[in-house]
Coordinates of C-alpha atoms in Angstrom, one line a residue:
Chain A
M1 CA -38.2 105.1 51.2
L2 CA -34.8 103.5 51.7
S3 CA -33.3 101.3 49.1
S4 CA -31.2 99.3 51.6
T5 CA -29.3 100.1 54.8
W6 CA -28.5 98.6 58.2
T7 CA -29.5 99.2 61.8
F8 CA -26.9 98.1 64.4
E9 CA -27.2 97.5 68.1
Q10 CA -24.0 97.3 70.2
Y11 CA -24.0 95.7 73.6
K12 CA -20.5 95.7 75.2
G13 CA -18.2 93.8 72.8
A14 CA -20.9 92.4 70.5
I15 CA -23.0 94.0 67.7
I16 CA -26.1 92.7 66.0
G17 CA -27.2 94.3 62.8
Y18 CA -30.2 93.9 60.5
K19 CA -30.6 95.0 56.9
I20 CA -33.5 97.5 56.6
K21 CA -35.7 98.1 53.6
D22 CA -37.9 100.9 55.0
I23 CA -38.6 103.1 57.9
L24 CA -42.3 102.8 58.9
F25 CA -42.4 104.9 62.1
K26 CA -39.8 107.2 63.7
E27 CA -40.9 109.5 66.5
E28 CA -39.4 110.9 69.7
S29 CA -41.8 110.3 72.6
D30 CA -41.6 111.8 76.1
Y31 CA -39.4 108.8 77.0
Q32 CA -37.5 107.5 74.1
L33 CA -37.0 107.3 70.3
V34 CA -39.6 104.9 68.9
E35 CA -38.8 103.3 65.6
I36 CA -40.5 100.6 63.5
L37 CA -38.5 99.4 60.5
E38 CA -39.1 96.9 57.8
S39 CA -36.2 94.5 57.7
E40 CA -35.1 92.3 54.9
D41 CA -35.3 88.9 56.6
Y42 CA -36.8 89.4 60.0
G43 CA -40.1 91.1 59.3
K44 CA -40.9 94.4 60.9
I45 CA -38.8 95.3 63.9
M46 CA -39.3 97.8 66.7
L47 CA -36.4 99.7 68.3
L48 CA -36.6 101.8 71.4
D49 CA -33.7 104.2 71.7
G50 CA -31.9 102.0 69.2
C51 CA -32.4 98.8 71.2
M52 CA -34.2 95.9 69.5
M53 CA -37.5 95.1 71.3
V54 CA -39.4 93.0 68.8
N55 CA -38.9 91.4 65.4
E56 CA -41.7 89.6 63.8
K57 CA -39.7 86.5 62.9
D58 CA -38.7 85.4 66.4
E59 CA -40.8 87.4 68.9
F60 CA -42.8 84.3 69.7
F61 CA -40.0 82.8 71.8
Y62 CA -40.0 85.8 74.2
H63 CA -43.8 86.4 74.3
E64 CA -44.7 82.7 74.7
T65 CA -42.2 82.3 77.5
I66 CA -43.2 85.3 79.6
A67 CA -46.9 84.7 79.3
H68 CA -47.2 80.9 79.5
M69 CA -44.7 80.3 82.2
P70 CA -46.6 82.0 85.0
M71 CA -49.9 80.9 83.5
S72 CA -48.6 77.3 83.9
L73 CA -48.0 77.8 87.6
V74 CA -51.3 79.4 88.8
Q75 CA -54.6 77.5 89.0
N76 CA -57.4 79.3 87.3
A77 CA -55.8 82.7 86.9
E78 CA -58.5 85.2 86.3
K79 CA -56.9 88.6 86.7
V80 CA -53.6 89.4 85.1
L81 CA -51.4 92.6 85.2
V82 CA -48.9 93.3 82.5
L83 CA -46.3 96.1 83.2
G84 CA -44.8 97.3 80.0
G85 CA -45.5 95.1 77.0
G86 CA -46.7 98.0 74.8
D87 CA -46.2 96.0 71.6
G88 CA -49.1 93.7 72.6
G89 CA -47.3 90.4 72.1
T90 CA -47.6 89.3 75.8
V91 CA -51.3 90.2 75.9
R92 CA -51.8 88.3 72.6
E93 CA -50.6 85.1 74.4
L94 CA -52.6 85.8 77.5
A95 CA -55.8 86.2 75.5
K96 CA -55.5 82.5 74.6
Y97 CA -56.8 81.5 78.1
S98 CA -60.5 81.5 78.4
Q99 CA -60.3 81.4 82.2
I100 CA -58.8 84.9 82.3
K101 CA -61.5 87.6 82.9
E102 CA -59.4 90.7 82.9
I103 CA -56.0 91.8 81.6
I104 CA -54.7 95.2 82.6
L105 CA -51.7 96.5 80.6
V106 CA -49.8 99.4 82.1
E107 CA -47.4 101.0 79.6
I108 CA -45.6 104.2 80.3
D109 CA -45.2 105.2 76.7
G110 CA -48.5 105.6 74.6
K111 CA -46.4 106.1 71.5
V112 CA -45.2 102.5 71.7
I113 CA -48.8 101.3 71.8
E114 CA -49.8 103.6 69.0
A115 CA -46.9 102.6 66.7
S116 CA -47.5 98.9 67.4
K117 CA -51.2 99.1 66.7
K118 CA -50.5 100.8 63.4
H119 CA -47.5 98.8 62.2
L120 CA -47.2 95.5 64.1
P121 CA -50.6 93.9 63.8
Q122 CA -49.1 90.5 64.4
T123 CA -48.2 91.4 68.0
A124 CA -50.7 94.2 68.7
C125 CA -53.7 92.0 67.8
G126 CA -53.6 91.2 71.5
F127 CA -55.2 94.6 72.2
D128 CA -58.3 93.6 70.2
D129 CA -59.4 91.3 73.0
P130 CA -62.3 92.9 75.0
R131 CA -60.8 91.7 78.3
V132 CA -57.8 93.9 77.8
K133 CA -57.7 97.3 79.5
I134 CA -54.9 99.7 78.7
C135 CA -53.5 102.3 81.1
V136 CA -50.9 104.7 79.8
Q137 CA -49.1 105.2 83.1
D138 CA -45.9 104.6 85.0
A139 CA -46.0 101.1 86.4
N140 CA -44.7 102.2 89.8
E141 CA -47.3 104.9 90.1
F142 CA -50.0 102.4 89.1
L143 CA -48.9 99.9 91.7
K144 CA -49.0 102.5 94.5
T145 CA -52.7 102.9 94.0
T146 CA -53.5 99.2 93.4
S147 CA -55.5 97.3 96.1
A148 CA -53.8 94.5 97.9
N149 CA -54.2 90.9 96.7
S150 CA -55.6 92.0 93.3
F151 CA -53.8 89.8 90.7
D152 CA -53.3 86.1 90.0
V153 CA -50.4 86.8 87.7
I154 CA -48.2 89.9 87.3
I155 CA -45.8 90.1 84.3
C156 CA -43.1 92.7 84.1
D157 CA -42.4 93.0 80.3
G158 CA -40.2 96.1 80.5
S159 CA -37.1 97.4 78.9
D160 CA -33.6 96.9 80.3
P161 CA -33.4 98.6 83.7
V162 CA -31.7 101.8 82.7
G163 CA -33.0 105.4 82.6
F164 CA -36.8 105.6 83.3
A165 CA -36.9 101.7 83.5
E166 CA -34.3 101.5 86.3
I167 CA -37.0 101.3 88.9
L168 CA -38.1 97.9 87.5
I169 CA -35.5 95.9 89.4
Q170 CA -35.6 97.9 92.7
K171 CA -36.6 96.4 96.0
N172 CA -39.3 99.1 96.5
F173 CA -40.9 98.1 93.2
Y174 CA -40.9 94.4 94.1
E175 CA -42.6 95.3 97.4
L176 CA -45.4 97.0 95.5
I177 CA -45.7 93.9 93.2
K178 CA -45.9 91.6 96.3
K179 CA -48.7 93.7 97.8
A180 CA -50.7 93.6 94.5
L181 CA -50.2 89.8 94.1
K182 CA -52.8 87.4 95.4
S183 CA -51.5 84.9 98.0
N184 CA -51.2 82.1 95.4
G185 CA -50.2 84.5 92.6
V186 CA -47.0 84.4 90.5
F187 CA -44.9 87.3 89.4
I188 CA -42.5 87.0 86.4
T189 CA -40.0 89.5 85.0
Q190 CA -37.6 89.4 82.1
S191 CA -34.1 89.8 83.7
G192 CA -31.6 90.2 80.9
S193 CA -29.2 87.7 79.3
P194 CA -27.2 85.4 81.6
L195 CA -24.5 85.4 78.9
A196 CA -24.3 89.2 78.2
Q197 CA -25.9 91.0 81.1
E198 CA -24.7 89.0 84.1
E199 CA -24.8 91.9 86.6
E200 CA -28.5 92.7 85.7
C201 CA -29.4 89.0 86.2
K202 CA -27.7 88.9 89.6
K203 CA -29.1 92.2 90.8
T204 CA -32.7 91.1 89.9
W205 CA -32.2 87.8 91.6
K206 CA -30.8 89.5 94.7
N207 CA -33.5 92.1 95.1
L208 CA -36.3 89.6 94.3
N209 CA -35.1 87.3 97.1
L210 CA -35.0 90.3 99.5
V211 CA -38.8 90.7 99.1
F212 CA -40.3 87.3 98.2
E213 CA -40.3 84.1 100.2
H214 CA -40.2 82.0 97.1
C215 CA -38.2 82.8 94.0
N216 CA -37.3 80.8 91.0
F217 CA -35.3 81.4 87.8
A218 CA -35.8 80.2 84.2
W219 CA -34.0 80.5 80.9
S220 CA -35.3 80.9 77.4
L221 CA -34.1 82.2 74.1
V222 CA -34.6 85.6 72.4
P223 CA -32.5 85.3 69.2
C224 CA -32.5 89.0 68.5
Y225 CA -31.4 90.2 71.9
P226 CA -27.7 90.5 73.0
G227 CA -26.5 87.0 74.1
A228 CA -29.6 85.3 72.6
V229 CA -30.0 83.2 75.8
W230 CA -32.5 85.0 78.1
S231 CA -33.4 84.9 81.7
F232 CA -36.7 85.2 83.5
M233 CA -37.3 85.4 87.2
L234 CA -40.3 84.3 89.1
A235 CA -41.6 85.1 92.6
S236 CA -44.5 84.1 94.8
K237 CA -45.7 84.2 98.4
Q238 CA -46.3 80.5 98.2
D239 CA -44.2 77.6 97.2
F240 CA -44.5 76.9 93.4
G241 CA -42.9 75.0 90.6
K242 CA -45.5 72.4 89.5
Y243 CA -46.9 72.5 86.0
L244 CA -50.7 72.9 86.4
N245 CA -52.0 73.4 82.9
T246 CA -54.2 70.6 81.7
E247 CA -54.4 72.0 78.2
L248 CA -51.8 73.7 76.2
P249 CA -52.6 77.2 74.9
K250 CA -53.6 77.1 71.3
N251 CA -51.4 78.1 68.3
C252 CA -48.1 78.3 70.1
K253 CA -45.0 78.1 67.9
F254 CA -42.5 77.2 70.7
W255 CA -44.3 76.5 73.9
N256 CA -45.1 73.0 75.2
K257 CA -44.9 71.1 78.5
E258 CA -41.5 69.6 77.9
I259 CA -40.1 73.1 77.1
F260 CA -41.6 74.5 80.3
Q261 CA -39.9 71.8 82.3
A262 CA -36.5 72.4 80.6
L263 CA -36.7 76.2 81.0
M264 CA -37.3 75.7 84.7
S265 CA -34.6 73.0 85.1
K266 CA -31.8 75.2 86.4
P267 CA -28.9 74.3 84.1
A268 CA -25.5 74.6 85.8
F269 CA -24.2 77.7 83.9
F270 CA -27.2 79.7 85.2
T271 CA -27.2 78.4 88.8
K272 CA -23.4 79.2 89.0
L273 CA -24.0 82.8 87.8
L274 CA -26.7 83.4 90.5
S275 CA -24.6 81.8 93.2
E276 CA -21.9 84.4 92.6
N277 CA -24.1 87.1 94.2
Chain B
M1 CA -1.0 93.4 68.5
L2 CA -4.3 95.1 67.9
S3 CA -5.5 97.7 70.2
S4 CA -9.2 97.1 69.3
T5 CA -11.2 96.3 66.2
W6 CA -14.2 94.3 65.2
T7 CA -14.8 91.1 63.2
F8 CA -18.2 90.8 61.4
E9 CA -20.1 87.9 60.0
Q10 CA -23.0 88.6 57.6
Y11 CA -25.6 86.0 56.9
K12 CA -28.3 87.2 54.5
G13 CA -29.9 90.3 56.2
A14 CA -28.2 89.9 59.6
I15 CA -24.8 90.6 60.9
I16 CA -23.1 89.6 64.2
G17 CA -19.9 91.4 65.2
Y18 CA -17.4 90.9 68.0
K19 CA -14.9 93.3 69.4
I20 CA -11.4 91.9 69.0
K21 CA -8.3 92.5 71.2
D22 CA -5.8 90.3 69.4
I23 CA -5.1 88.0 66.5
L24 CA -3.6 84.7 67.8
F25 CA -3.6 82.6 64.7
K26 CA -4.2 83.4 61.0
E27 CA -3.2 81.0 58.3
E28 CA -4.6 79.8 55.0
S29 CA -4.9 76.0 55.0
D30 CA -5.5 73.8 51.9
Y31 CA -9.2 74.3 52.5
Q32 CA -9.9 77.6 54.3
L33 CA -8.7 80.6 56.2
V34 CA -8.2 79.6 59.8
E35 CA -8.3 82.4 62.4
I36 CA -8.2 82.4 66.2
L37 CA -8.9 85.8 67.7
E38 CA -9.0 87.0 71.3
S39 CA -12.4 88.8 71.7
E40 CA -13.2 91.4 74.3
D41 CA -16.2 89.7 76.0
Y42 CA -16.6 86.2 74.5
G43 CA -13.1 84.6 75.1
K44 CA -11.2 83.3 72.2
I45 CA -13.1 82.7 69.0
M46 CA -12.3 80.5 65.9
L47 CA -13.4 81.6 62.5
L48 CA -13.2 79.5 59.3
D49 CA -13.3 81.6 56.2
G50 CA -14.7 84.4 58.3
C51 CA -17.6 82.2 59.8
M52 CA -17.8 81.9 63.6
M53 CA -17.2 78.3 64.6
V54 CA -16.5 78.5 68.3
N55 CA -16.4 81.1 71.0
E56 CA -15.2 80.1 74.5
K57 CA -18.1 81.8 76.2
D58 CA -21.0 79.9 74.7
E59 CA -19.6 76.8 72.9
F60 CA -20.9 74.5 75.6
F61 CA -24.5 74.8 74.3
Y62 CA -23.5 73.4 70.9
H63 CA -21.0 70.8 72.1
E64 CA -23.1 69.4 74.9
T65 CA -26.1 69.1 72.6
I66 CA -24.3 67.3 69.7
A67 CA -22.5 64.9 72.0
H68 CA -25.0 64.1 74.8
M69 CA -28.1 63.9 72.6
P70 CA -27.0 60.7 70.7
M71 CA -25.3 59.3 73.8
S72 CA -28.6 59.6 75.6
L73 CA -30.3 57.4 73.0
V74 CA -27.8 54.4 72.6
Q75 CA -27.3 51.8 75.3
N76 CA -23.7 51.3 76.2
A77 CA -22.2 53.1 73.2
E78 CA -18.5 51.9 73.0
K79 CA -17.3 53.2 69.7
V80 CA -18.0 56.7 68.5
L81 CA -17.1 58.4 65.2
V82 CA -16.8 62.2 64.9
L83 CA -16.7 63.7 61.4
G84 CA -15.3 67.3 61.6
G85 CA -15.1 68.7 65.1
G86 CA -11.5 69.8 64.8
D87 CA -11.7 72.2 67.7
G88 CA -12.1 69.2 70.1
G89 CA -15.2 70.4 71.9
T90 CA -17.4 67.4 70.9
V91 CA -14.6 64.9 71.8
R92 CA -14.2 66.7 75.2
E93 CA -17.9 65.9 75.9
L94 CA -17.7 62.3 74.7
A95 CA -14.7 61.7 76.9
K96 CA -17.0 62.1 79.9
Y97 CA -18.5 58.6 79.3
S98 CA -16.5 55.8 80.9
Q99 CA -18.3 53.2 78.8
I100 CA -16.8 54.6 75.5
K101 CA -13.7 52.6 74.4
E102 CA -12.8 54.4 71.2
I103 CA -13.4 57.8 69.7
I104 CA -12.3 58.3 66.1
L105 CA -12.2 61.9 64.9
V106 CA -11.9 62.5 61.2
E107 CA -11.1 66.1 60.4
I108 CA -10.2 67.2 56.9
D109 CA -8.2 70.2 57.9
G110 CA -5.1 69.5 60.1
K111 CA -4.6 73.2 60.5
V112 CA -7.8 73.5 62.5
I113 CA -6.6 70.8 65.0
E114 CA -3.2 72.4 65.2
A115 CA -4.6 75.9 65.9
S116 CA -7.1 74.6 68.4
K117 CA -4.5 72.6 70.3
K118 CA -2.3 75.7 70.5
H119 CA -4.9 78.4 71.3
L120 CA -8.2 76.8 72.4
P121 CA -7.2 74.5 75.3
Q122 CA -10.7 74.8 76.8
T123 CA -12.1 72.9 73.8
A124 CA -9.1 71.0 72.5
C125 CA -8.4 69.3 75.9
G126 CA -10.7 66.6 74.5
F127 CA -7.8 65.4 72.4
D128 CA -5.8 64.5 75.5
D129 CA -8.0 61.5 76.2
P130 CA -6.1 58.3 75.3
R131 CA -9.2 56.8 73.7
V132 CA -9.2 59.5 71.0
K133 CA -7.7 58.7 67.6
I134 CA -7.3 61.5 65.1
C135 CA -7.4 61.0 61.3
V136 CA -6.7 64.0 59.2
Q137 CA -8.8 62.9 56.2
D138 CA -11.9 63.7 54.1
A139 CA -14.9 62.2 56.0
N140 CA -16.4 60.8 52.8
E141 CA -13.2 59.0 51.9
F142 CA -12.9 57.7 55.4
L143 CA -16.4 56.3 55.3
K144 CA -15.8 54.5 52.0
T145 CA -13.2 52.3 53.6
T146 CA -15.0 51.8 56.9
S147 CA -16.3 48.3 57.7
A148 CA -20.0 47.9 58.0
N149 CA -21.7 48.1 61.4
S150 CA -18.7 49.7 63.1
F151 CA -20.0 52.5 65.2
D152 CA -22.6 52.9 68.0
V153 CA -22.7 56.7 67.5
I154 CA -21.7 58.8 64.5
I155 CA -21.6 62.6 64.9
C156 CA -21.3 65.0 61.9
D157 CA -19.8 68.1 63.5
G158 CA -19.1 69.9 60.2
S159 CA -19.2 73.3 58.7
D160 CA -22.2 74.6 56.8
P161 CA -22.7 72.5 53.6
V162 CA -21.0 74.8 51.1
G163 CA -17.7 74.3 49.2
F164 CA -15.8 71.3 50.3
A165 CA -18.4 70.6 53.0
E166 CA -21.3 70.4 50.5
I167 CA -21.1 66.6 50.5
L168 CA -22.1 66.5 54.2
I169 CA -25.9 66.7 53.4
Q170 CA -25.9 64.5 50.3
K171 CA -27.8 61.3 50.0
N172 CA -24.6 59.3 49.1
F173 CA -22.9 60.5 52.2
Y174 CA -25.8 59.4 54.4
E175 CA -25.7 56.0 52.7
L176 CA -22.1 55.6 53.8
I177 CA -23.0 56.7 57.3
K178 CA -25.8 54.2 57.4
K179 CA -23.5 51.4 56.4
A180 CA -20.9 52.3 59.1
L181 CA -23.6 52.5 61.8
K182 CA -24.4 49.5 64.0
S183 CA -28.0 48.3 63.9
N184 CA -29.0 50.1 67.1
G185 CA -26.6 53.0 66.5
V186 CA -27.6 56.7 66.2
F187 CA -26.3 59.3 63.8
I188 CA -26.6 63.0 64.6
T189 CA -25.7 66.0 62.4
Q190 CA -25.9 69.8 62.9
S191 CA -28.2 71.1 60.3
G192 CA -28.2 74.9 60.4
S193 CA -30.6 77.4 61.9
P194 CA -34.3 76.8 61.4
L195 CA -34.7 80.6 61.7
A196 CA -32.0 81.7 59.3
Q197 CA -31.1 78.7 57.2
E198 CA -34.4 77.2 56.4
E199 CA -33.5 75.6 53.1
E200 CA -30.5 73.9 54.6
C201 CA -32.6 72.4 57.4
K202 CA -35.3 71.2 54.9
K203 CA -32.7 69.7 52.5
T204 CA -30.9 67.8 55.3
W205 CA -34.3 66.4 56.6
K206 CA -35.3 65.4 53.1
N207 CA -32.1 63.6 52.3
L208 CA -31.8 61.9 55.7
N209 CA -35.4 60.5 55.3
L210 CA -34.5 59.1 51.8
V211 CA -31.8 56.9 53.4
F212 CA -32.8 56.1 57.0
E213 CA -36.0 54.3 58.2
H214 CA -36.1 56.4 61.4
C215 CA -35.3 60.1 61.5
N216 CA -35.8 62.7 64.2
F217 CA -35.2 66.4 64.7
A218 CA -34.2 68.5 67.6
W219 CA -33.5 72.1 68.4
S220 CA -30.9 73.8 70.6
L221 CA -29.3 77.1 70.8
V222 CA -26.0 78.4 69.6
P223 CA -25.9 82.1 70.6
C224 CA -23.0 83.0 68.3
Y225 CA -24.4 81.4 65.1
P226 CA -26.8 83.2 62.7
G227 CA -30.3 82.9 64.0
A228 CA -29.1 81.6 67.5
V229 CA -31.7 78.8 67.4
W230 CA -30.0 75.7 66.0
S231 CA -31.2 72.4 64.5
F232 CA -29.8 68.9 64.9
M233 CA -31.1 65.9 63.0
L234 CA -30.9 62.3 64.1
A235 CA -31.2 59.0 62.2
S236 CA -31.1 55.3 63.1
K237 CA -31.9 51.9 61.6
Q238 CA -34.1 51.2 64.6
D239 CA -36.9 53.1 66.3
F240 CA -35.5 55.5 68.9
G241 CA -36.5 58.4 71.1
K242 CA -36.3 57.2 74.7
Y243 CA -33.9 58.7 77.1
L244 CA -31.6 55.9 78.3
N245 CA -28.9 57.5 80.4
T246 CA -29.1 56.5 84.0
E247 CA -26.5 59.0 85.0
L248 CA -25.8 62.6 83.7
P249 CA -22.4 63.2 82.2
K250 CA -20.3 65.2 84.7
N251 CA -19.6 69.0 84.6
C252 CA -22.2 69.9 82.0
K253 CA -23.1 73.6 82.0
F254 CA -26.3 73.2 80.0
W255 CA -27.3 69.6 79.6
N256 CA -29.7 67.8 81.8
K257 CA -32.6 65.3 81.2
E258 CA -35.3 67.9 81.1
I259 CA -33.4 69.8 78.5
F260 CA -33.0 66.6 76.4
Q261 CA -36.8 66.1 76.5
A262 CA -37.5 69.7 75.5
L263 CA -34.9 69.7 72.6
M264 CA -36.6 66.6 71.2
S265 CA -40.1 67.9 71.8
K266 CA -40.8 69.1 68.3
P267 CA -42.1 72.7 68.8
A268 CA -44.6 73.8 66.2
F269 CA -42.4 76.3 64.4
F270 CA -39.9 73.6 63.6
T271 CA -42.4 70.9 62.7
K272 CA -44.1 73.4 60.3
L273 CA -40.8 74.2 58.6
L274 CA -40.0 70.6 57.9
S275 CA -43.5 69.9 56.7
E276 CA -43.0 72.4 53.9
N277 CA -40.6 70.1 52.2

């Protein structure tokens, strides 16, 4: 039991730190150091190799965006694939749609799921939905054995593309995604901060456009990530862009139709960044 | 000349730090310590008493929101008052409107203006517009001698309401604002982070509603401030809320009509906070 200390995450020339009251979980998995800490002001936080993944106070911005944005663009999505997302927050948001019949979550690190179920019930409650099937497997390997045209929505809710996650922005990976996606399906991936991780954004955009006929980009905010402004990229085999939901998902803290339109509205700072490719 | 060090700002249980390459300005004024530092990744930054006010990389989110939001709600605004805003960024955005005939900026600390003009030309370029008149004076004192019904738009671009800036969320201050505002005018103030400064948001909202018949609240993002999600509150003597601009202000990096609608769309996390008053 700690009386009080701090955890810091440096990203290039910036640092974010949180005051910590307690360490709830700290184990080295086959892939990374998994930590869940009790913070003073931001609820419980999960760090993977020292990088902030989730804090209970503001995780809703990220999870509502990555789940409801593609779900707002596909009519009657019934089958959804989540790659990564072992904390359960994305699945929690997807479970709000009664039309969905099956949610498959493919997380490489079982330790992340185990720690989240035990210590982050606010996000991991998504796993309680009977439509959710969990595969502890590498996303790329999963996709290689997936039948073509299987999913209405595919969500890549992974870590930054370094180390074992580097594959997540590669052209080969996007080709497997494209094969697994239905003809009117939508793929979304988090793609780093357009303020702090410019190269990651540009590389994701470039590779996505090499594979998909229709690509789109959106911004949102993730207060606890470096740069705070976040990017999401979308891809489809068909033209997309219209908001299709007739009803808003329940109990959202951030999401609404006006926010969807704004996040997709291509502000100039972001268009300029991607045009520099 | 520094080789490399860090500047840190703690707000409750969170810290943000920036790597610093050089100190460009550091002087104690009658009110506060004014510093302008050259950061490694975020351009030049201005700190007042150690609190981040501006960094060149992301200041556009804040300045575009606080200027274009009220300007989008008033037809043919000709006379605008800015209280605070000594870095010039808000004035720079206002100067984009050809309809505006006069912009009066009332900044208590002449040292902030002096330092900004010398070291932050990207924001302070707003002062070059011939329609801008600068008064180095206490905002409350200025308002006491202002004629009634003088301004179409009043913008409170001040520091957090502690110390000499505490007056900026008081009922008496809002009564002076109301008197100075034209009948169809709009007042906007920054009001802290709804994620990190909940009490400040609630107090501003409460006091504004004690004075004005019509109040409204909006969110935006200020990546370099504690919490990153920011709040703005608006007030008027008349009902307001419709977007009136026929043309977007030029050279905005963030602002557009969809973003205006989203920032005014009252997401549930914010409505809930203010209902706890």
